[in-house]
Coordinates of C-alpha atoms and ligand atoms in Angstrom, one line a residue:
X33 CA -20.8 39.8 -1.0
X34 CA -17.6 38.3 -2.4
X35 CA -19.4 37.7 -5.8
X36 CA -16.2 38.2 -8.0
X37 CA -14.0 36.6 -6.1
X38 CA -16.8 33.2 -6.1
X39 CA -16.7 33.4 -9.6
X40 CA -13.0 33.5 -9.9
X41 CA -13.0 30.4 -7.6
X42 CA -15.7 28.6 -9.7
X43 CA -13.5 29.1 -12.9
X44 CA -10.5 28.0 -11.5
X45 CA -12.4 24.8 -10.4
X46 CA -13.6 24.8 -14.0
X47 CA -10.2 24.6 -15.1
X48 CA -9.5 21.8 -12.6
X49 CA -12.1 19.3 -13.6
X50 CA -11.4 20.0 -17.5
X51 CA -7.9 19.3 -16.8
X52 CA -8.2 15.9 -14.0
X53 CA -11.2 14.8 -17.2
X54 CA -8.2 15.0 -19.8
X55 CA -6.2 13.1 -17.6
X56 CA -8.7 10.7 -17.3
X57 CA -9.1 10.1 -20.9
X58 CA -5.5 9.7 -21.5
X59 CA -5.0 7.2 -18.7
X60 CA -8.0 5.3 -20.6
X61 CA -6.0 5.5 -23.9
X62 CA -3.3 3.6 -22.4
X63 CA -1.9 0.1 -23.5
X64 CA -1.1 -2.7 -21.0
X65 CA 2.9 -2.2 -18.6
X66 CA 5.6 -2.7 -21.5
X67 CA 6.6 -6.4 -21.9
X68 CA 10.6 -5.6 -22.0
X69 CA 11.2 -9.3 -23.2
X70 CA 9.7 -8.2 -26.2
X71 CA 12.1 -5.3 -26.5
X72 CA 15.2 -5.8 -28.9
X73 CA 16.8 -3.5 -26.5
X74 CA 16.8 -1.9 -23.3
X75 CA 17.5 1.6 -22.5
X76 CA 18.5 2.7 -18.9
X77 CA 19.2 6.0 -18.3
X78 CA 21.2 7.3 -15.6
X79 CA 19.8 10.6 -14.0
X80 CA 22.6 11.4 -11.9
X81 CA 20.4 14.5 -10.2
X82 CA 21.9 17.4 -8.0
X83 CA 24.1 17.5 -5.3
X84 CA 26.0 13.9 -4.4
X85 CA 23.4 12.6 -6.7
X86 CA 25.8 11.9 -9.6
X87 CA 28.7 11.0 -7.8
X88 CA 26.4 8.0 -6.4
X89 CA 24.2 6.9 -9.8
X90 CA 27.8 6.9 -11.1
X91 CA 28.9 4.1 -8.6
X92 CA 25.4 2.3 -9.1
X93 CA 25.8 2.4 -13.0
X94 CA 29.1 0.6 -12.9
X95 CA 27.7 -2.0 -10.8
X96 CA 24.8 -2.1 -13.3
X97 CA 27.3 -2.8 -15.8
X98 CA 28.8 -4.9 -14.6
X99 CA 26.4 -7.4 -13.8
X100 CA 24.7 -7.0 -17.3
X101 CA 28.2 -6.9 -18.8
X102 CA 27.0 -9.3 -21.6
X103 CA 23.9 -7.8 -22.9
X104 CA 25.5 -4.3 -22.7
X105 CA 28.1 -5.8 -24.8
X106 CA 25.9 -7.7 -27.3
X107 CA 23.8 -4.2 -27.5
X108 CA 20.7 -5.6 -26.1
X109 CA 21.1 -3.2 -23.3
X110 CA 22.0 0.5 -23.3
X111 CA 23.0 2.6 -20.8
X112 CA 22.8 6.6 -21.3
X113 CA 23.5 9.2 -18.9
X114 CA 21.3 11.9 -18.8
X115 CA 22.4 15.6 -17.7
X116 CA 20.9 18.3 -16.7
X117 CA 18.0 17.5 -14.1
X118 CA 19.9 19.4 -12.0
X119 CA 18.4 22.8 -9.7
X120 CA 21.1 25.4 -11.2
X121 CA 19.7 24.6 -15.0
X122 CA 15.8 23.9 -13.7
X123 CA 15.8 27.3 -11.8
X124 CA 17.5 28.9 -14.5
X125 CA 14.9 27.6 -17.0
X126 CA 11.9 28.1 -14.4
X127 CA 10.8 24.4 -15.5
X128 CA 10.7 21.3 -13.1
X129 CA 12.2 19.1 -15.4
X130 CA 13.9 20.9 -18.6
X131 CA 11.8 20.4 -21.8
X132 CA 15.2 18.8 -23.6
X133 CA 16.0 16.5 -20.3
X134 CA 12.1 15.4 -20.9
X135 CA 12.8 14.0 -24.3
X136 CA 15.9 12.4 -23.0
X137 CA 14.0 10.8 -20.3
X138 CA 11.1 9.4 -22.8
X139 CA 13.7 7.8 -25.0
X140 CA 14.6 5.6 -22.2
X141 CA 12.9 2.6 -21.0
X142 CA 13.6 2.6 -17.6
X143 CA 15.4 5.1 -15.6
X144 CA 17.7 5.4 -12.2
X145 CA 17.7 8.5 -10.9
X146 CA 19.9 10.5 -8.1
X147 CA 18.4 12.5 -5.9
X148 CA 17.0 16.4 -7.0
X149 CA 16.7 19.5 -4.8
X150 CA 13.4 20.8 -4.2
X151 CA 13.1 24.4 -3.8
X152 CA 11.5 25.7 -0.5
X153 CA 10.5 28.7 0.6
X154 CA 13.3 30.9 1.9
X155 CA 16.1 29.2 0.4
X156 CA 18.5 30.3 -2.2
X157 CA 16.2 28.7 -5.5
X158 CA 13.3 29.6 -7.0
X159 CA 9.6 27.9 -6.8
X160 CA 10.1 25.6 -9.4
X161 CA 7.6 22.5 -8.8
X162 CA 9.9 19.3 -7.2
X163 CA 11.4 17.4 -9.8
X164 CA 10.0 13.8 -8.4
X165 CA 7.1 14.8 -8.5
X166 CA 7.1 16.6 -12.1
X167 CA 8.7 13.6 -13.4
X168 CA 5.5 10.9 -11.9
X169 CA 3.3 12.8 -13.5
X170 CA 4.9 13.4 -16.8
X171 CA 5.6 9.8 -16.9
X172 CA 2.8 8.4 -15.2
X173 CA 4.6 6.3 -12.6
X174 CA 1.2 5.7 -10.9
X175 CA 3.0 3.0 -8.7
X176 CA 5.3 3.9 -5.8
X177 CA 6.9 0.7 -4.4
X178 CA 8.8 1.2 -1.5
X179 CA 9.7 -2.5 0.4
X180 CA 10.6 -2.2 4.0
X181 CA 12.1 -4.9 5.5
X182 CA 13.7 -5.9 8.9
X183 CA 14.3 -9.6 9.2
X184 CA 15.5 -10.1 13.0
X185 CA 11.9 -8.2 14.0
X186 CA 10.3 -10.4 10.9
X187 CA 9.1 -7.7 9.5
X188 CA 8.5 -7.4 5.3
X189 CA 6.3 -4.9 4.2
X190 CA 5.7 -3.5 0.6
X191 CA 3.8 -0.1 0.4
X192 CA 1.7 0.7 -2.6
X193 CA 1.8 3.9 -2.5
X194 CA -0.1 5.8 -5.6
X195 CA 1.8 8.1 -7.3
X196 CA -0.5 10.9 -9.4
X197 CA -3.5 11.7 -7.3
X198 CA -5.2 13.1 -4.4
X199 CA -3.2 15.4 -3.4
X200 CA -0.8 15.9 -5.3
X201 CA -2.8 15.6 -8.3
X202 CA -3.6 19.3 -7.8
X203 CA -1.2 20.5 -5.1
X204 CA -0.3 23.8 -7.2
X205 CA -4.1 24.3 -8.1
X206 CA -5.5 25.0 -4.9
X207 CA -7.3 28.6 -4.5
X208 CA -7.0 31.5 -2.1
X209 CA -10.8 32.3 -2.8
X210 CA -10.1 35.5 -0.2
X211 CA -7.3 36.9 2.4
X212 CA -8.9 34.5 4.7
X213 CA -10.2 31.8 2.8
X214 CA -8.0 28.9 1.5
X215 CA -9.3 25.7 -0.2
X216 CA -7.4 22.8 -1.7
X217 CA -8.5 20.1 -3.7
X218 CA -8.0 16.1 -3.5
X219 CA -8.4 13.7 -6.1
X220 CA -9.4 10.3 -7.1
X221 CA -10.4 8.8 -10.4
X222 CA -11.7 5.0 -10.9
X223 CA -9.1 4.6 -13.3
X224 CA -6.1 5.8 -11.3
X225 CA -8.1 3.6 -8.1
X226 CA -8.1 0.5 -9.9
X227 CA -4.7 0.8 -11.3
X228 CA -3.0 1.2 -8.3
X229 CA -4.8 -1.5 -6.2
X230 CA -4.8 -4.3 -8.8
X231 CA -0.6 -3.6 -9.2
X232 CA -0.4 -4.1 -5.5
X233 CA -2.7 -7.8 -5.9
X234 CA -1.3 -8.4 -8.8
X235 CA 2.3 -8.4 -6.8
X236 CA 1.0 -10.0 -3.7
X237 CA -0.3 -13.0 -6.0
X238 CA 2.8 -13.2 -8.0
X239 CA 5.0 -12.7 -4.6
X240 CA 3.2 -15.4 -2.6
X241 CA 2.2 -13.0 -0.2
X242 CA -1.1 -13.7 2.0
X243 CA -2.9 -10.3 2.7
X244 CA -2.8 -6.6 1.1
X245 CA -4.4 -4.0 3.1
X246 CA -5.8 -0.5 2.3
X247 CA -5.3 2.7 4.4
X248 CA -7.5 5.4 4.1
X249 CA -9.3 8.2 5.9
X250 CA -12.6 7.2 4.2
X251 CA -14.5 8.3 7.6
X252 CA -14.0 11.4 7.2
X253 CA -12.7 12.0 3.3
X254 CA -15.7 10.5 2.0
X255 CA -15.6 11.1 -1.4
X256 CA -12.7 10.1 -2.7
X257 CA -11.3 7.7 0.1
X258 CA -14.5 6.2 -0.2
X259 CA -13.7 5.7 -3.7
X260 CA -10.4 4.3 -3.2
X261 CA -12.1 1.9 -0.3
X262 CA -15.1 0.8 -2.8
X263 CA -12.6 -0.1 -5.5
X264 CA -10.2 -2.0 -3.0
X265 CA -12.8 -4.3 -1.8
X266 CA -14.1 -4.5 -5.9
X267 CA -11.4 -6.2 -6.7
X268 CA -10.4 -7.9 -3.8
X269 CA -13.0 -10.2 -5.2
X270 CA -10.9 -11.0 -8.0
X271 CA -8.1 -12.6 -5.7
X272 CA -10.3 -14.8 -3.1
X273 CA -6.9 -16.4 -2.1
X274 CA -5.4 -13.1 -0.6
X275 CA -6.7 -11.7 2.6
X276 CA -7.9 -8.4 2.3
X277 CA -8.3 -5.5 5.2
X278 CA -8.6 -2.2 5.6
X279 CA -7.6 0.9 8.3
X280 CA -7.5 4.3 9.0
X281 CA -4.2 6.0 8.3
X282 CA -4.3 7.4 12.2
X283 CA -4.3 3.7 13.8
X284 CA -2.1 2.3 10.9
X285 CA 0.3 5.1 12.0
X286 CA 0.5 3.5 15.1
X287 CA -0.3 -0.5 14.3
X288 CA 3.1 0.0 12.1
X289 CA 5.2 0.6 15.9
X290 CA 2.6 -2.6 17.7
X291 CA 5.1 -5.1 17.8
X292 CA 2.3 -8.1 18.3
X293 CA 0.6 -6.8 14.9
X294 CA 2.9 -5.5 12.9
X295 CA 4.9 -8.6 11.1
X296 CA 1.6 -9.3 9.9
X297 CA 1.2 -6.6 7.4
X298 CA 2.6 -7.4 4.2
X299 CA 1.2 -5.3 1.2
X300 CA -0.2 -2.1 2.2
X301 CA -1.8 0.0 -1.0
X302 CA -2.7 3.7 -0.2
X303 CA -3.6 7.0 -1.6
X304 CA -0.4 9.2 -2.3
X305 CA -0.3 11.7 0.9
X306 CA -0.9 9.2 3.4
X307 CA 1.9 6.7 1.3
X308 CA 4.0 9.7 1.5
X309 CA 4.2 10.0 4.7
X310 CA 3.9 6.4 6.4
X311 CA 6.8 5.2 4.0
X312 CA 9.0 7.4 5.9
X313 CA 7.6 6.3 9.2
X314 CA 8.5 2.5 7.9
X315 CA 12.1 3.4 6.3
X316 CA 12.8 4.7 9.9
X317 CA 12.0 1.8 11.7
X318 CA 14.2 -0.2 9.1
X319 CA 17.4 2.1 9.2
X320 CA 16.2 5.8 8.3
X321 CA 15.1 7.4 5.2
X322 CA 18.4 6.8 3.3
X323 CA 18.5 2.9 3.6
X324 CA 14.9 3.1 1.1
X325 CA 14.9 2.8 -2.5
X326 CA 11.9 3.4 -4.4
X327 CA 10.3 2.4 -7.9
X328 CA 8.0 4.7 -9.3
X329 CA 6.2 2.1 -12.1
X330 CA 3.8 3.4 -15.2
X331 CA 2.9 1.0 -18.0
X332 CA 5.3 2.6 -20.2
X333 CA 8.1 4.0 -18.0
X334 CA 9.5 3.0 -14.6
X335 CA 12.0 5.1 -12.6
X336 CA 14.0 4.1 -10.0
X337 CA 15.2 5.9 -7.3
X338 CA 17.1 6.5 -3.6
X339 CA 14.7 8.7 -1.1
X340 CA 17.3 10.8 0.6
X341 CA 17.9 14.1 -0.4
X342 CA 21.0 15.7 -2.3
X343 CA 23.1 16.5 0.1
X344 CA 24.7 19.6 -1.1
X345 CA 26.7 20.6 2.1
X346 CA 28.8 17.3 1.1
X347 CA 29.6 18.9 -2.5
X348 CA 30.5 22.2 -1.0
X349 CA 33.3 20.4 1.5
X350 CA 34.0 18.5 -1.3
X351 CA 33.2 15.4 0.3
X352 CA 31.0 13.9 -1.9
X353 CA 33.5 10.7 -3.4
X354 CA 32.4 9.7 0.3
X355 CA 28.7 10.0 -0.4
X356 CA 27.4 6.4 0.5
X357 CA 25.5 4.9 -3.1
X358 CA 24.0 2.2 -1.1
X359 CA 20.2 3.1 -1.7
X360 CA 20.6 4.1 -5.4
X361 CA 22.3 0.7 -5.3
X362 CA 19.4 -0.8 -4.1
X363 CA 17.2 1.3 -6.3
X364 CA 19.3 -0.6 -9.5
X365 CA 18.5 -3.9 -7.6
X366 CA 14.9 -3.1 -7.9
X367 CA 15.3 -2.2 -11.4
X368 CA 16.9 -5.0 -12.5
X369 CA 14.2 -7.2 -11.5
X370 CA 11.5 -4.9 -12.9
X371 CA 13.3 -5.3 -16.5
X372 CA 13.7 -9.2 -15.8
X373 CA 16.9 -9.9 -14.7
X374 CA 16.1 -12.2 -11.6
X375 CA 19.1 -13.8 -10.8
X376 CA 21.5 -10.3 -11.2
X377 CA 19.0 -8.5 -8.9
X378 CA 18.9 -10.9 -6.3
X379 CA 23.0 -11.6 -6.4
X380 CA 22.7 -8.0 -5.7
X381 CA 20.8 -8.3 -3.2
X382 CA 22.7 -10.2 -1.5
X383 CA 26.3 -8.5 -2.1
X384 CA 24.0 -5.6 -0.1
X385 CA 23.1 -7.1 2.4
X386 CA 27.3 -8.6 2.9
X387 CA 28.6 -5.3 2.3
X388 CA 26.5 -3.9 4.7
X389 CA 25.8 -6.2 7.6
X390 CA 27.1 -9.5 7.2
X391 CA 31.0 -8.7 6.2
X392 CA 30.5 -4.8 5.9
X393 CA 34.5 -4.8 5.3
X394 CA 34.4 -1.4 4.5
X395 CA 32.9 1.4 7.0
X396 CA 31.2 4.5 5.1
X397 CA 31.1 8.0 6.9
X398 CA 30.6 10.6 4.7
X399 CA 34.1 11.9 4.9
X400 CA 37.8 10.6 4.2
X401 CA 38.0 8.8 7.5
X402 CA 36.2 6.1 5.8
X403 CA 35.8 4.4 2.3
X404 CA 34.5 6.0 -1.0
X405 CA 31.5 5.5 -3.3
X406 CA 34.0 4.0 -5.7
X407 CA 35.3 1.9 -3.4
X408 CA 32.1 0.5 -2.2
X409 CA 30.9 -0.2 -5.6
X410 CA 34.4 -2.1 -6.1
X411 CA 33.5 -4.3 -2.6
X412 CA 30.3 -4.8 -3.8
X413 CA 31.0 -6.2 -7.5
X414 CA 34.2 -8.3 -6.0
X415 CA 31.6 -9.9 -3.4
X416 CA 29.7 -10.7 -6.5
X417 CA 32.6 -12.0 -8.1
X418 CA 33.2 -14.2 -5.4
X419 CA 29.3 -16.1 -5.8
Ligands
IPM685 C1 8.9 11.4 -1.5 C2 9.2 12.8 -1.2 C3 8.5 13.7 -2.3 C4 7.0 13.5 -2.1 C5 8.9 15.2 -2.2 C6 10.4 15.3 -2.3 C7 8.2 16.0 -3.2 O1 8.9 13.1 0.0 O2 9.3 10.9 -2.6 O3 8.3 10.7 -0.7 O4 6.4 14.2 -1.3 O5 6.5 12.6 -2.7
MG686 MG1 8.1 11.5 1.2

């Protein structure tokens, strides 16, 4: 019984293997991250997104420039803005990210980007695949670094998340074998394993931090988990001076709300779906999903972005000069110090955390009863200014 249809499962499967071995090949093939010191210049390009996202990558980009107002003068830094990642022109080219917005996007070095709609079922767009997600792995941001912090409760956590397996690595490739059979496939390679966990040492060594801890489900996903789990504790060994521990994502879930255990956490490396979902569980605790920024690093390309969505109500009412550019704000912080540029990204920092807690002169509400993006960015380079 169900002899075609087997067959027509194994070749798909075929197809998957052939494709995740390619992918291990190429990851092999790659150099060491890019040295930008050693670059005679720097290009950052501005992705401004869909919906409020270029009103607010707009408001980040001037603060970018101003603070590297001297190298952007000099030429050593370039800033481009990049059109056209946005859902009208993906669904109307049935592409997650536009084959010419691509090549824009690899000419840069680094990247800020706004946020992008992601089609779901029922709504007005087509399936295209999400444009984050499109762009990781076209990129190879294997690295998902999403700090959560909340002082007054002590808390300071930076999640590892990885960005290009398990179970996204094959999230359109699953099979419907029959009506009522559905399988989907994980996956984890030692390459993308040891990449990912040696990043989050690597940080915890340069950061001063004391302890990184794994999550996993390697009770029960065996293979792969296990795999992650093996390679943590591998080369944990290399870093005898940083404590290292592991859980299950189910108890982590709820160590991360324990308020006697959880300021000690304070890097946490993970496969993607369970950093997927746990980094919204932190971000809440600290604020809500908004208040996150996130870099997605690959040794060649790094993108930085906010995690809220695009907000396209706020277009419609033509609200979105009110849209608050805090997090893609804080998403240029984090890419100033990825491209070296200490002492801007902490004055920035800082100007964040006066504009929005300290001082917080000006009151943001999404609508005219309460400042723009423009002049929030304004506050935040005059409380610069003022350093
Ligand atoms: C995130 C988002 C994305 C993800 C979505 C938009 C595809 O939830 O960046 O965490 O699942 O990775
Ligand atoms: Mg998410």
């Amino acid at each position: 019984m169900y002899e075609n249809e087997i067959k027509a499962a194994q070749e798909k499967f075929g197809e998957l293997i052939r494709k995740q071995l390619a992918r291990v090949e190429e990851m092999k093939s790659q150099g060491d991250f890019v040295d930008y010191k050693s670059l005679d210049k720097i290009v950052i390009g501005v992705c401004g997104g869909d919906g409020i996202g270029p009103a607010i990558t707009a408001q980040a980009q001037r603060v970018l420039e101003y603070l590297l107002a001297d190298d952007v003068k000099s030429g050593k830094v370039e800033f481009r803005v990049i059109d056209g990642l946005t859902i009208e022109r993906r669904a109307a080219e049935m592409a997650a990210i536009p084959e010419e917005v691509l090549k824009e996007l690899k000419e840069c070095d680094v990247i800020l980007k706004g946020p992008t709609t992601t089609p779901r079922k029922g709504d007005e767009w087509p399936n295209v695949e999400s444009a984050n997600v499109a762009m990781r792995k076209a990129l190879d941001l294997f690295a998902n670094v999403r700090p959560v912090r909340i002082p007054e409760l002590g808390i300071d956590w930076t999640f590892y998340r990885e960005n290009t397996e398990g179970g996204y690595a094959a999230g359109k490739e699953g099979v419907s074998v029959t009506d009522d059979l559905g399988i989907d496939f994980t996956v984890a390679t030692a390459e993308g394993c040891e990449r990912i966990i040696r990043a989050a040492f690597e940080f915890a060594k340069a950061n001063k931090k004391k302890r990184v801890t794994a999550v996993t489900k390697a009770n029960i996903i065996k293979t792969t988990d296990g795999k992650f789990l093996d390679t943590f504790y591998a080369i944990a060994k290399d870093y005898p001076e940083i404590q290292a521990d592991d859980w299950y994502i189910d108890i982590m879930t709820a160590k991360l709300l324990d308020d006697k255990r959880r300021r000690d956490f304070e890097v946490v490396v993970l496969p993607n779906l369970y950093g997927d979902i746990i980094t919204d569980e932190a971000a809440e605790l600290q604020g809500g999903v908004g208040t996150a920024g996130s870099a997605n690093l690959g040794k060649k390309y790094a993108m930085f972005e906010a995690i809220h969505g695009s907000a396209p109500r706020m277009v419609k009412e033509g609200r979105d000069i009110y849209a608050d550019p805090c997090s893609v704000i804080r998403a240029g912080a984090m890419l100033l110090n990825h491209i070296g540029y200490i002492e801007e990204s902490d004055k920035l920092y800082k100007a964040l955390d006066i504009c929005t807690i300290t001082e917080k002169k000006l009151v943001m509400t999404g609508r005219d009863t309460g400042a723009t993006g423009e002049q929030f960015a304004d506050y935040i380079m005059e409380t610069i200014s003022n350093m």
